[in-house]
Amino acid sequence: MLTKRIIPCLDIKNGRTVKGVNFIDLKDAGDPVILAKKYAQTGADELVFLDISATLEGRKTLIDMVLQVAKEVNIPFTVGGGVSSVSDVDLLLQSGADKVAVNSAAIKRPELITELSDKFGSQCVVIAIDAKQIEGQWKVHLAGGTIPTDLDLFTWAKTVENLGAGEILFTSMDHDGTKNGFATTALAQLSSELNIPIIASGGAGTSNHFLEVFKNGSADAALAASVFHFGTIDIIELKKTLKQNKLPIRLS
Amino acid sequence: MNVVIIDYGVGNIKSIQFAFERLGTSAILSQDVQTILAADKIILPGVGEASSAMRKLKATQLDQLIPKLTQPVLGICLGMQLMCNYSEEGKTNGLKIFDTQVKRFSNAVKVPQMGWNTIANLKTKLFNTINANEYMYLVHSYYAESCSDAIAFTEYDLKYASALNKDNFYGVQFHPEKSGIAGEQLLKNFLQL
């Protein structure tokens, strides 16, 4: 049976992980390659790297990092952040990324999604959507959540599916950073309206939140950063708990 | 050990090369006929769309060469699908090595299937020391129908052939290069065939 996936997310700036990482037995917790290997060995099903470098130099360093991760890590990984063209994606995939997450560029030019899925296959096109509720409506936001748009989350999600997206990474800005649980209701609606996998992001604080997001939110995968980086949640323990609760989970 | 990954311009083949490097074996990328013929082991990779991938094999006449190879050949993902008789994706004939057809999953399930799923009913040395119900990483919208060449099965939407074998030809739907330790074991087994 296809399992639910647990995905640690690493924020990358100038080729280093940022936001702090607290693995006790890691000599250099800022090195994304070391951290990625550690996660691969301790139960992560997949990894996401989000590049927040604003400079050209930072982007070049990112490519080196992707190459190093591909060399040393034996599980799939997605790279996102500032991806805006077919050539950006080509370079990331050629450097060994398995999937690429596109956010703002897809909103600005939706045809990009079709261009990418035609050229590289929909399986490597992840559309990242940041949204929050404004007067009861889920509104999509641009540029790392800083700019609101008129797009409705569910309409936009259906549009990207039709344009060729292979997967959606939905971050609820209302839940992100709260550690109060994922946006379960919105996730369940996305899952019922769409026929591509949905990665839930934003709000993970306890193991129970993961249980809820899979059971009630019908998410296919759940992504989190700080609870994993700071060891609040141990991935293997989390996966054992989920499995005890009858969810399909990979333990090996 | 001389491993050649057939390079016909589809998908992320670096990952496969890196996976062999992690096993201490260097694998070279090539579309040169003499280089391929001289290899001890051959990988047919592939990510993307079947009919355009098939056109690329034809453009370089690799479609004629591959079925005649006598050394162990491993097709991965789309590479495996192209070794079948026919694919619904772009309605294309394949290399007709495995006697089965490739069809699309129904909309009763999410498509693509993306993630880790189990393999069962394992046959041949390719799966030496790999346990039944081991997890492998899969990303695909099309599957090979169950047939007598099947050497592993996976369930998603229905029970389908997730690995195939005919003579010296092997194919796996999953990505061993991305399937953790179990995937590495499969690649090791392939090198020992």
Tab-separated table of C-alpha atoms in Angstrom:
chain	number	residue	atom	x	y	z
A	1	MET	CA	0.000	0.000	0.000
A	2	LEU	CA	1.241	3.478	-0.852
A	3	THR	CA	2.435	5.090	2.366
A	4	LYS	CA	1.918	8.540	3.822
A	5	ARG	CA	5.137	10.539	3.554
A	6	ILE	CA	6.987	12.518	6.229
A	7	ILE	CA	9.066	15.335	4.751
A	8	PRO	CA	11.550	17.525	6.644
A	9	CYS	CA	12.018	20.922	5.018
A	10	LEU	CA	15.372	22.703	5.039
A	11	ASP	CA	15.610	26.439	4.432
A	12	ILE	CA	18.752	27.223	2.480
A	13	LYS	CA	20.585	30.529	2.206
A	14	ASN	CA	23.869	30.766	0.310
A	15	GLY	CA	24.192	26.982	0.393
A	16	ARG	CA	23.728	26.637	4.179
A	17	THR	CA	20.704	25.643	6.230
A	18	VAL	CA	19.270	28.514	8.213
A	19	LYS	CA	16.662	28.949	10.964
A	20	GLY	CA	18.771	26.797	13.222
A	21	VAL	CA	19.126	23.089	13.542
A	22	ASN	CA	19.773	21.262	16.762
A	23	PHE	CA	20.804	17.672	16.081
A	24	ILE	CA	22.996	16.826	19.033
A	25	ASP	CA	25.318	14.456	17.220
A	26	LEU	CA	25.926	16.610	14.148
A	27	LYS	CA	29.242	18.400	13.949
A	28	ASP	CA	28.021	20.970	11.475
A	29	ALA	CA	24.250	21.386	11.577
A	30	GLY	CA	24.408	24.162	9.008
A	31	ASP	CA	25.652	21.832	6.278
A	32	PRO	CA	22.594	20.767	4.270
A	33	VAL	CA	24.322	17.667	2.891
A	34	ILE	CA	25.158	16.293	6.346
A	35	LEU	CA	21.682	17.108	7.571
A	36	ALA	CA	20.036	15.556	4.509
A	37	LYS	CA	21.990	12.334	4.991
A	38	LYS	CA	21.045	12.262	8.643
A	39	TYR	CA	17.354	12.635	7.794
A	40	ALA	CA	17.572	9.989	5.066
A	41	GLN	CA	19.067	7.563	7.602
A	42	THR	CA	16.527	8.340	10.302
A	43	GLY	CA	13.253	7.741	8.523
A	44	ALA	CA	12.490	10.749	6.307
A	45	ASP	CA	10.612	9.659	3.182
A	46	GLU	CA	11.634	12.649	1.126
A	47	LEU	CA	13.278	16.046	1.597
A	48	VAL	CA	12.432	19.572	0.527
A	49	PHE	CA	15.048	22.312	0.176
A	50	LEU	CA	13.721	25.848	0.024
A	51	ASP	CA	16.246	28.361	-1.227
A	52	ILE	CA	15.904	31.832	0.246
A	53	SER	CA	19.088	33.265	-1.266
A	54	ALA	CA	18.330	36.556	-2.872
A	55	THR	CA	21.638	36.931	-4.697
A	56	LEU	CA	22.974	35.395	-7.879
A	57	GLU	CA	25.949	34.096	-5.924
A	58	GLY	CA	23.543	32.386	-3.535
A	59	ARG	CA	21.788	30.670	-6.451
A	60	LYS	CA	25.062	29.376	-7.848
A	61	THR	CA	25.928	27.931	-4.454
A	62	LEU	CA	22.517	26.277	-4.413
A	63	ILE	CA	23.340	24.343	-7.579
A	64	ASP	CA	26.531	23.024	-5.963
A	65	MET	CA	24.513	22.004	-2.928
A	66	VAL	CA	21.935	20.164	-5.067
A	67	LEU	CA	24.732	18.269	-6.778
A	68	GLN	CA	26.262	17.281	-3.429
A	69	VAL	CA	22.900	16.177	-2.017
A	70	ALA	CA	22.216	14.094	-5.133
A	71	LYS	CA	25.638	12.480	-4.758
A	72	GLU	CA	25.210	11.510	-1.139
A	73	VAL	CA	21.517	11.041	-0.408
A	74	ASN	CA	19.532	7.960	-1.437
A	75	ILE	CA	15.989	9.304	-1.056
A	76	PRO	CA	14.111	11.755	-3.312
A	77	PHE	CA	14.299	15.492	-2.842
A	78	THR	CA	12.556	18.609	-4.089
A	79	VAL	CA	14.140	22.013	-4.542
A	80	GLY	CA	12.136	25.232	-4.481
A	81	GLY	CA	12.462	28.957	-3.949
A	82	GLY	CA	12.854	31.501	-6.727
A	83	VAL	CA	12.333	28.975	-9.530
A	84	SER	CA	10.926	30.992	-12.414
A	85	SER	CA	11.786	29.475	-15.794
A	86	VAL	CA	12.222	26.299	-17.813
A	87	SER	CA	15.985	26.850	-17.718
A	88	ASP	CA	15.981	27.170	-13.896
A	89	VAL	CA	14.211	23.826	-13.680
A	90	ASP	CA	16.448	22.222	-16.281
A	91	LEU	CA	19.542	23.207	-14.296
A	92	LEU	CA	18.130	21.914	-10.987
A	93	LEU	CA	17.043	18.587	-12.490
A	94	GLN	CA	20.350	18.177	-14.280
A	95	SER	CA	22.099	18.779	-10.977
A	96	GLY	CA	20.187	15.850	-9.514
A	97	ALA	CA	16.984	17.273	-7.979
A	98	ASP	CA	14.067	14.862	-8.363
A	99	LYS	CA	11.340	17.480	-8.244
A	100	VAL	CA	11.153	21.237	-8.394
A	101	ALA	CA	8.692	23.416	-6.487
A	102	VAL	CA	7.374	26.503	-8.271
A	103	ASN	CA	5.333	29.177	-6.532
A	104	SER	CA	5.163	32.853	-7.545
A	105	ALA	CA	6.363	32.295	-11.115
A	106	ALA	CA	3.412	29.975	-11.752
A	107	ILE	CA	0.967	32.621	-10.537
A	108	LYS	CA	2.556	35.286	-12.708
A	109	ARG	CA	2.653	33.026	-15.772
A	110	PRO	CA	0.504	29.882	-15.409
A	111	GLU	CA	1.608	28.540	-18.850
A	112	LEU	CA	4.956	27.819	-17.200
A	113	ILE	CA	3.348	24.811	-15.485
A	114	THR	CA	2.407	23.250	-18.834
A	115	GLU	CA	5.800	24.042	-20.331
A	116	LEU	CA	7.469	22.280	-17.410
A	117	SER	CA	5.229	19.226	-17.398
A	118	ASP	CA	5.554	18.836	-21.179
A	119	LYS	CA	9.320	19.054	-21.048
A	120	PHE	CA	10.149	17.219	-17.831
A	121	GLY	CA	6.987	15.255	-16.982
A	122	SER	CA	4.360	16.257	-14.423
A	123	GLN	CA	5.930	13.960	-11.795
A	124	CYS	CA	8.677	16.505	-11.124
A	125	VAL	CA	6.480	19.609	-11.103
A	126	VAL	CA	5.386	20.533	-7.588
A	127	ILE	CA	3.300	23.685	-7.323
A	128	ALA	CA	3.753	25.383	-3.963
A	129	ILE	CA	0.800	27.445	-2.791
A	130	ASP	CA	0.887	29.805	0.185
A	131	ALA	CA	-2.560	30.872	1.321
A	132	LYS	CA	-4.392	32.385	4.251
A	133	GLN	CA	-7.976	33.146	5.111
A	134	ILE	CA	-9.178	36.668	4.467
A	135	GLU	CA	-12.787	37.241	5.554
A	136	GLY	CA	-13.407	33.512	5.460
A	137	GLN	CA	-11.914	32.994	1.973
A	138	TRP	CA	-8.625	31.197	1.383
A	139	LYS	CA	-6.553	33.636	-0.677
A	140	VAL	CA	-3.322	32.716	-2.444
A	141	HIS	CA	-0.285	34.883	-1.608
A	142	LEU	CA	2.792	35.684	-3.681
A	143	ALA	CA	6.465	36.175	-2.914
A	144	GLY	CA	6.836	34.087	0.228
A	145	GLY	CA	3.410	35.110	1.479
A	146	THR	CA	4.053	38.838	1.397
A	147	ILE	CA	1.694	39.846	-1.414
A	148	PRO	CA	-2.000	38.872	-1.391
A	149	THR	CA	-3.701	38.009	-4.688
A	150	ASP	CA	-7.366	37.653	-5.643
A	151	LEU	CA	-6.869	33.954	-6.379
A	152	ASP	CA	-8.969	31.513	-4.398
A	153	LEU	CA	-6.941	28.565	-3.082
A	154	PHE	CA	-9.263	25.849	-4.388
A	155	THR	CA	-9.765	27.425	-7.818
A	156	TRP	CA	-6.022	27.955	-8.223
A	157	ALA	CA	-5.229	24.410	-7.075
A	158	LYS	CA	-7.663	22.965	-9.647
A	159	THR	CA	-6.136	25.227	-12.316
A	160	VAL	CA	-2.583	24.054	-11.638
A	161	GLU	CA	-3.734	20.426	-11.705
A	162	ASN	CA	-5.327	20.994	-15.118
A	163	LEU	CA	-2.193	22.742	-16.377
A	164	GLY	CA	-0.039	19.711	-15.547
A	165	ALA	CA	1.164	19.974	-11.941
A	166	GLY	CA	2.112	16.585	-10.485
A	167	GLU	CA	1.726	17.504	-6.845
A	168	ILE	CA	0.701	20.432	-4.628
A	169	LEU	CA	2.574	21.714	-1.600
A	170	PHE	CA	0.015	23.736	0.332
A	171	THR	CA	1.247	25.961	3.159
A	172	SER	CA	-1.370	27.532	5.363
A	173	MET	CA	0.033	30.894	6.422
A	174	ASP	CA	-2.586	30.945	9.195
A	175	HIS	CA	-1.081	27.801	10.696
A	176	ASP	CA	2.601	28.154	9.791
A	177	GLY	CA	4.767	28.674	12.847
A	178	THR	CA	1.882	28.240	15.321
A	179	LYS	CA	2.594	24.577	16.206
A	180	ASN	CA	-1.178	24.264	16.664
A	181	GLY	CA	-1.844	21.753	13.905
A	182	PHE	CA	-2.280	21.741	10.132
A	183	ALA	CA	-5.118	23.339	8.124
A	184	THR	CA	-7.005	20.050	8.155
A	185	THR	CA	-10.345	21.252	6.787
A	186	ALA	CA	-8.859	23.085	3.804
A	187	LEU	CA	-6.570	20.109	3.113
A	188	ALA	CA	-9.485	17.672	3.130
A	189	GLN	CA	-11.325	19.890	0.654
A	190	LEU	CA	-8.250	20.087	-1.608
A	191	SER	CA	-7.872	16.319	-1.517
A	192	SER	CA	-11.517	15.724	-2.422
A	193	GLU	CA	-11.491	18.228	-5.290
A	194	LEU	CA	-8.141	17.224	-6.792
A	195	ASN	CA	-6.696	13.997	-8.138
A	196	ILE	CA	-2.987	14.714	-7.553
A	197	PRO	CA	-1.081	14.233	-4.288
A	198	ILE	CA	-1.191	17.001	-1.673
A	199	ILE	CA	1.659	17.823	0.728
A	200	ALA	CA	0.452	19.572	3.883
A	201	SER	CA	2.641	22.279	5.359
A	202	GLY	CA	2.344	24.678	8.256
A	203	GLY	CA	1.354	24.075	11.845
A	204	ALA	CA	3.089	20.852	12.918
A	205	GLY	CA	3.671	20.839	16.672
A	206	THR	CA	2.922	17.319	17.918
A	207	SER	CA	2.655	13.758	16.600
A	208	ASN	CA	-1.076	14.063	16.954
A	209	HIS	CA	-1.133	16.866	14.397
A	210	PHE	CA	0.371	14.488	11.844
A	211	LEU	CA	-2.219	11.864	12.699
A	212	GLU	CA	-4.988	14.443	12.181
A	213	VAL	CA	-3.605	15.754	8.904
A	214	PHE	CA	-3.506	12.245	7.429
A	215	LYS	CA	-6.763	10.937	8.937
A	216	ASN	CA	-8.973	14.031	8.747
A	217	GLY	CA	-7.069	16.148	6.236
A	218	SER	CA	-6.515	13.250	3.767
A	219	ALA	CA	-3.036	14.626	3.056
A	220	ASP	CA	-0.663	12.376	1.107
A	221	ALA	CA	2.412	13.815	2.781
A	222	ALA	CA	3.186	16.188	5.643
A	223	LEU	CA	6.060	18.625	5.756
A	224	ALA	CA	7.618	20.284	8.787
A	225	ALA	CA	10.833	22.065	9.695
A	226	SER	CA	11.479	23.200	13.252
A	227	VAL	CA	9.867	20.256	15.086
A	228	PHE	CA	12.295	17.973	13.272
A	229	HIS	CA	15.332	20.273	13.353
A	230	PHE	CA	15.054	20.846	17.097
A	231	GLY	CA	14.275	17.227	17.876
A	232	THR	CA	10.829	18.042	19.322
A	233	ILE	CA	9.564	15.196	17.157
A	234	ASP	CA	11.733	12.212	16.280
A	235	ILE	CA	10.743	10.989	12.821
A	236	ILE	CA	11.070	7.294	13.606
A	237	GLU	CA	8.989	7.626	16.794
A	238	LEU	CA	6.435	9.684	14.872
A	239	LYS	CA	6.190	7.040	12.174
A	240	LYS	CA	5.771	4.254	14.741
A	241	THR	CA	2.913	6.189	16.328
A	242	LEU	CA	1.244	6.739	12.963
A	243	LYS	CA	1.626	3.070	12.077
A	244	GLN	CA	0.099	2.020	15.415
A	245	ASN	CA	-2.838	4.182	14.418
A	246	LYS	CA	-3.331	2.086	11.286
A	247	LEU	CA	-1.871	4.530	8.773
A	248	PRO	CA	0.234	3.117	5.920
A	249	ILE	CA	3.749	4.137	6.927
A	250	ARG	CA	7.212	2.994	5.830
A	251	LEU	CA	9.313	1.714	8.717
A	252	SER	CA	12.663	0.251	7.725
B	1	MET	CA	32.892	-3.678	-13.934
B	2	ASN	CA	31.910	-1.571	-16.902
B	3	VAL	CA	28.449	-0.057	-16.421
B	4	VAL	CA	26.882	2.095	-19.130
B	5	ILE	CA	23.761	4.216	-18.622
B	6	ILE	CA	22.130	4.758	-21.997
B	7	ASP	CA	21.931	8.503	-22.489
B	8	TYR	CA	19.138	9.366	-24.897
B	9	GLY	CA	18.215	12.727	-23.459
B	10	VAL	CA	15.491	11.875	-20.980
B	11	GLY	CA	15.249	12.789	-17.345
B	12	ASN	CA	17.471	12.874	-14.351
B	13	ILE	CA	20.105	10.240	-15.020
B	14	LYS	CA	22.716	11.757	-12.718
B	15	SER	CA	20.929	10.208	-9.734
B	16	ILE	CA	21.507	6.739	-11.155
B	17	GLN	CA	25.144	7.515	-11.834
B	18	PHE	CA	25.567	8.816	-8.278
B	19	ALA	CA	23.863	5.705	-6.864
B	20	PHE	CA	26.464	3.501	-8.567
B	21	GLU	CA	29.231	5.782	-7.308
B	22	ARG	CA	27.936	5.261	-3.752
B	23	LEU	CA	28.370	1.526	-4.402
B	24	GLY	CA	31.923	2.144	-5.549
B	25	THR	CA	31.232	1.519	-9.240
B	26	SER	CA	31.579	4.214	-11.830
B	27	ALA	CA	28.895	4.204	-14.500
B	28	ILE	CA	29.289	6.155	-17.695
B	29	LEU	CA	26.599	7.893	-19.730
B	30	SER	CA	26.671	7.099	-23.424
B	31	GLN	CA	24.613	6.705	-26.562
B	32	ASP	CA	27.516	5.361	-28.571
B	33	VAL	CA	26.804	1.903	-29.984
B	34	GLN	CA	30.341	0.532	-29.473
B	35	THR	CA	30.475	1.784	-25.887
B	36	ILE	CA	27.107	0.204	-25.128
B	37	LEU	CA	28.052	-3.101	-26.783
B	38	ALA	CA	31.282	-3.245	-24.763
B	39	ALA	CA	29.514	-2.746	-21.408
B	40	ASP	CA	29.207	-5.497	-18.777
B	41	LYS	CA	25.958	-4.058	-17.487
B	42	ILE	CA	23.550	-1.621	-19.103
B	43	ILE	CA	20.932	0.700	-17.617
B	44	LEU	CA	18.025	2.062	-19.649
B	45	PRO	CA	16.783	5.025	-17.613
B	46	GLY	CA	13.875	7.288	-18.371
B	47	VAL	CA	11.631	9.898	-16.889
B	48	GLY	CA	9.032	11.716	-18.923
B	49	GLU	CA	6.597	10.823	-21.678
B	50	ALA	CA	6.642	7.438	-23.471
B	51	SER	CA	6.043	8.341	-27.109
B	52	SER	CA	8.618	11.143	-27.168
B	53	ALA	CA	11.143	8.930	-25.352
B	54	MET	CA	10.514	6.197	-27.928
B	55	ARG	CA	11.065	8.710	-30.734
B	56	LYS	CA	14.408	9.610	-29.173
B	57	LEU	CA	15.445	5.939	-29.083
B	58	LYS	CA	14.445	5.594	-32.736
B	59	ALA	CA	16.264	8.750	-33.781
B	60	THR	CA	19.526	7.197	-32.602
B	61	GLN	CA	18.535	3.660	-33.727
B	62	LEU	CA	18.943	2.496	-30.170
B	63	ASP	CA	15.507	0.892	-30.567
B	64	GLN	CA	17.179	-1.632	-32.906
B	65	LEU	CA	20.215	-2.175	-30.715
B	66	ILE	CA	18.655	-2.632	-27.269
B	67	PRO	CA	16.574	-5.789	-27.913
B	68	LYS	CA	19.701	-7.487	-29.336
B	69	LEU	CA	21.884	-6.868	-26.301
B	70	THR	CA	23.117	-10.005	-24.558
B	71	GLN	CA	24.508	-8.609	-21.299
B	72	PRO	CA	22.235	-7.813	-18.302
B	73	VAL	CA	20.082	-4.750	-19.031
B	74	LEU	CA	18.042	-2.954	-16.368
B	75	GLY	CA	15.244	-0.596	-17.388
B	76	ILE	CA	14.202	1.869	-14.709
B	77	CYS	CA	10.768	3.544	-14.556
B	78	LEU	CA	9.954	4.767	-18.073
B	79	GLY	CA	12.956	2.726	-19.249
B	80	MET	CA	11.124	-0.406	-18.097
B	81	GLN	CA	7.874	0.727	-19.698
B	82	LEU	CA	9.584	1.272	-23.058
B	83	MET	CA	10.772	-2.355	-22.963
B	84	CYS	CA	7.119	-3.530	-22.996
B	85	ASN	CA	4.992	-4.215	-26.110
B	86	TYR	CA	2.936	-1.062	-26.088
B	87	SER	CA	2.170	2.022	-23.983
B	88	GLU	CA	-1.100	3.902	-23.787
B	89	GLU	CA	0.934	7.032	-23.069
B	90	GLY	CA	1.146	8.690	-26.471
B	91	LYS	CA	-0.101	5.364	-27.963
B	92	THR	CA	3.346	4.094	-28.844
B	93	ASN	CA	4.798	0.673	-29.547
B	94	GLY	CA	7.660	-0.288	-27.255
B	95	LEU	CA	10.781	-2.391	-27.672
B	96	LYS	CA	8.647	-5.567	-27.292
B	97	ILE	CA	10.970	-7.310	-24.863
B	98	PHE	CA	8.430	-7.825	-22.056
B	99	ASP	CA	5.162	-9.331	-23.140
B	100	THR	CA	2.820	-6.816	-21.555
B	101	GLN	CA	1.168	-3.455	-22.067
B	102	VAL	CA	1.456	-0.178	-20.214
B	103	LYS	CA	-1.776	1.502	-19.126
B	104	ARG	CA	-2.819	4.559	-17.135
B	105	PHE	CA	-4.066	4.287	-13.549
B	106	SER	CA	-7.769	5.043	-13.247
B	107	ASN	CA	-9.045	8.168	-11.552
B	108	ALA	CA	-10.183	6.072	-8.600
B	109	VAL	CA	-6.721	6.852	-7.194
B	110	LYS	CA	-4.519	9.932	-7.202
B	111	VAL	CA	-2.360	10.071	-10.306
B	112	PRO	CA	0.641	10.060	-10.369
B	113	GLN	CA	1.261	7.476	-7.688
B	114	MET	CA	3.969	9.257	-5.754
B	115	GLY	CA	5.867	7.799	-2.830
B	116	TRP	CA	6.838	4.547	-1.144
B	117	ASN	CA	4.949	1.339	-1.796
B	118	THR	CA	5.650	-2.347	-1.202
B	119	ILE	CA	6.890	-4.956	-3.649
B	120	ALA	CA	5.784	-8.588	-3.283
B	121	ASN	CA	6.060	-12.032	-4.932
B	122	LEU	CA	9.728	-11.346	-5.621
B	123	LYS	CA	11.498	-13.595	-8.108
B	124	THR	CA	15.007	-13.847	-9.608
B	125	LYS	CA	18.430	-12.958	-8.225
B	126	LEU	CA	17.674	-9.283	-8.740
B	127	PHE	CA	15.875	-9.441	-5.379
B	128	ASN	CA	18.505	-11.463	-3.510
B	129	THR	CA	18.290	-10.697	0.245
B	130	ILE	CA	15.503	-8.177	-0.356
B	131	ASN	CA	12.457	-8.962	1.767
B	132	ALA	CA	8.976	-9.347	0.382
B	133	ASN	CA	6.950	-6.232	1.218
B	134	GLU	CA	10.052	-4.055	1.207
B	135	TYR	CA	9.314	-0.415	0.359
B	136	MET	CA	10.518	1.166	-2.855
B	137	TYR	CA	10.064	4.719	-4.163
B	138	LEU	CA	7.724	5.104	-7.133
B	139	VAL	CA	6.561	8.049	-9.218
B	140	HIS	CA	4.382	7.131	-12.175
B	141	SER	CA	1.007	7.563	-13.848
B	142	TYR	CA	1.236	4.460	-16.067
B	143	TYR	CA	1.822	0.838	-15.034
B	144	ALA	CA	2.728	-2.482	-16.683
B	145	GLU	CA	-0.110	-4.982	-16.646
B	146	SER	CA	0.406	-8.200	-14.725
B	147	CYS	CA	1.947	-10.872	-16.991
B	148	SER	CA	4.104	-14.005	-16.964
B	149	ASP	CA	7.319	-11.908	-17.131
B	150	ALA	CA	6.457	-10.226	-13.805
B	151	ILE	CA	9.024	-10.748	-11.026
B	152	ALA	CA	7.442	-8.357	-8.500
B	153	PHE	CA	3.990	-6.962	-7.913
B	154	THR	CA	2.740	-3.760	-6.325
B	155	GLU	CA	-0.800	-2.706	-5.497
B	156	TYR	CA	-2.129	0.714	-6.388
B	157	ASP	CA	-5.518	1.011	-8.035
B	158	LEU	CA	-4.917	-2.663	-8.922
B	159	LYS	CA	-2.185	-5.288	-8.713
B	160	TYR	CA	0.396	-4.546	-11.398
B	161	ALA	CA	3.871	-5.726	-12.416
B	162	SER	CA	6.416	-3.512	-10.650
B	163	ALA	CA	9.377	-5.541	-11.978
B	164	LEU	CA	9.816	-7.658	-15.107
B	165	ASN	CA	12.351	-10.124	-16.440
B	166	LYS	CA	12.904	-11.842	-19.776
B	167	ASP	CA	16.247	-13.572	-20.396
B	168	ASN	CA	18.995	-10.970	-19.758
B	169	PHE	CA	16.491	-8.092	-19.583
B	170	TYR	CA	15.190	-6.710	-16.299
B	171	GLY	CA	12.926	-3.782	-15.612
B	172	VAL	CA	11.773	-2.058	-12.435
B	173	GLN	CA	9.000	0.512	-12.152
B	174	PHE	CA	10.412	1.918	-8.915
B	175	HIS	CA	13.569	4.016	-8.588
B	176	PRO	CA	16.227	1.868	-6.877
B	177	GLU	CA	18.561	4.886	-6.919
B	178	LYS	CA	16.104	6.707	-4.636
B	179	SER	CA	14.853	3.785	-2.555
B	180	GLY	CA	17.235	3.917	0.371
B	181	ILE	CA	19.102	0.796	1.449
B	182	ALA	CA	16.744	-1.674	-0.260
B	183	GLY	CA	17.239	0.134	-3.560
B	184	GLU	CA	21.008	0.026	-3.135
B	185	GLN	CA	20.787	-3.715	-2.532
B	186	LEU	CA	18.890	-4.168	-5.787
B	187	LEU	CA	21.548	-2.262	-7.728
B	188	LYS	CA	24.244	-4.391	-6.057
B	189	ASN	CA	22.341	-7.518	-7.067
B	190	PHE	CA	22.115	-6.264	-10.633
B	191	LEU	CA	25.876	-5.737	-10.729
B	192	GLN	CA	26.318	-9.361	-9.618
B	193	LEU	CA	24.067	-10.894	-12.287
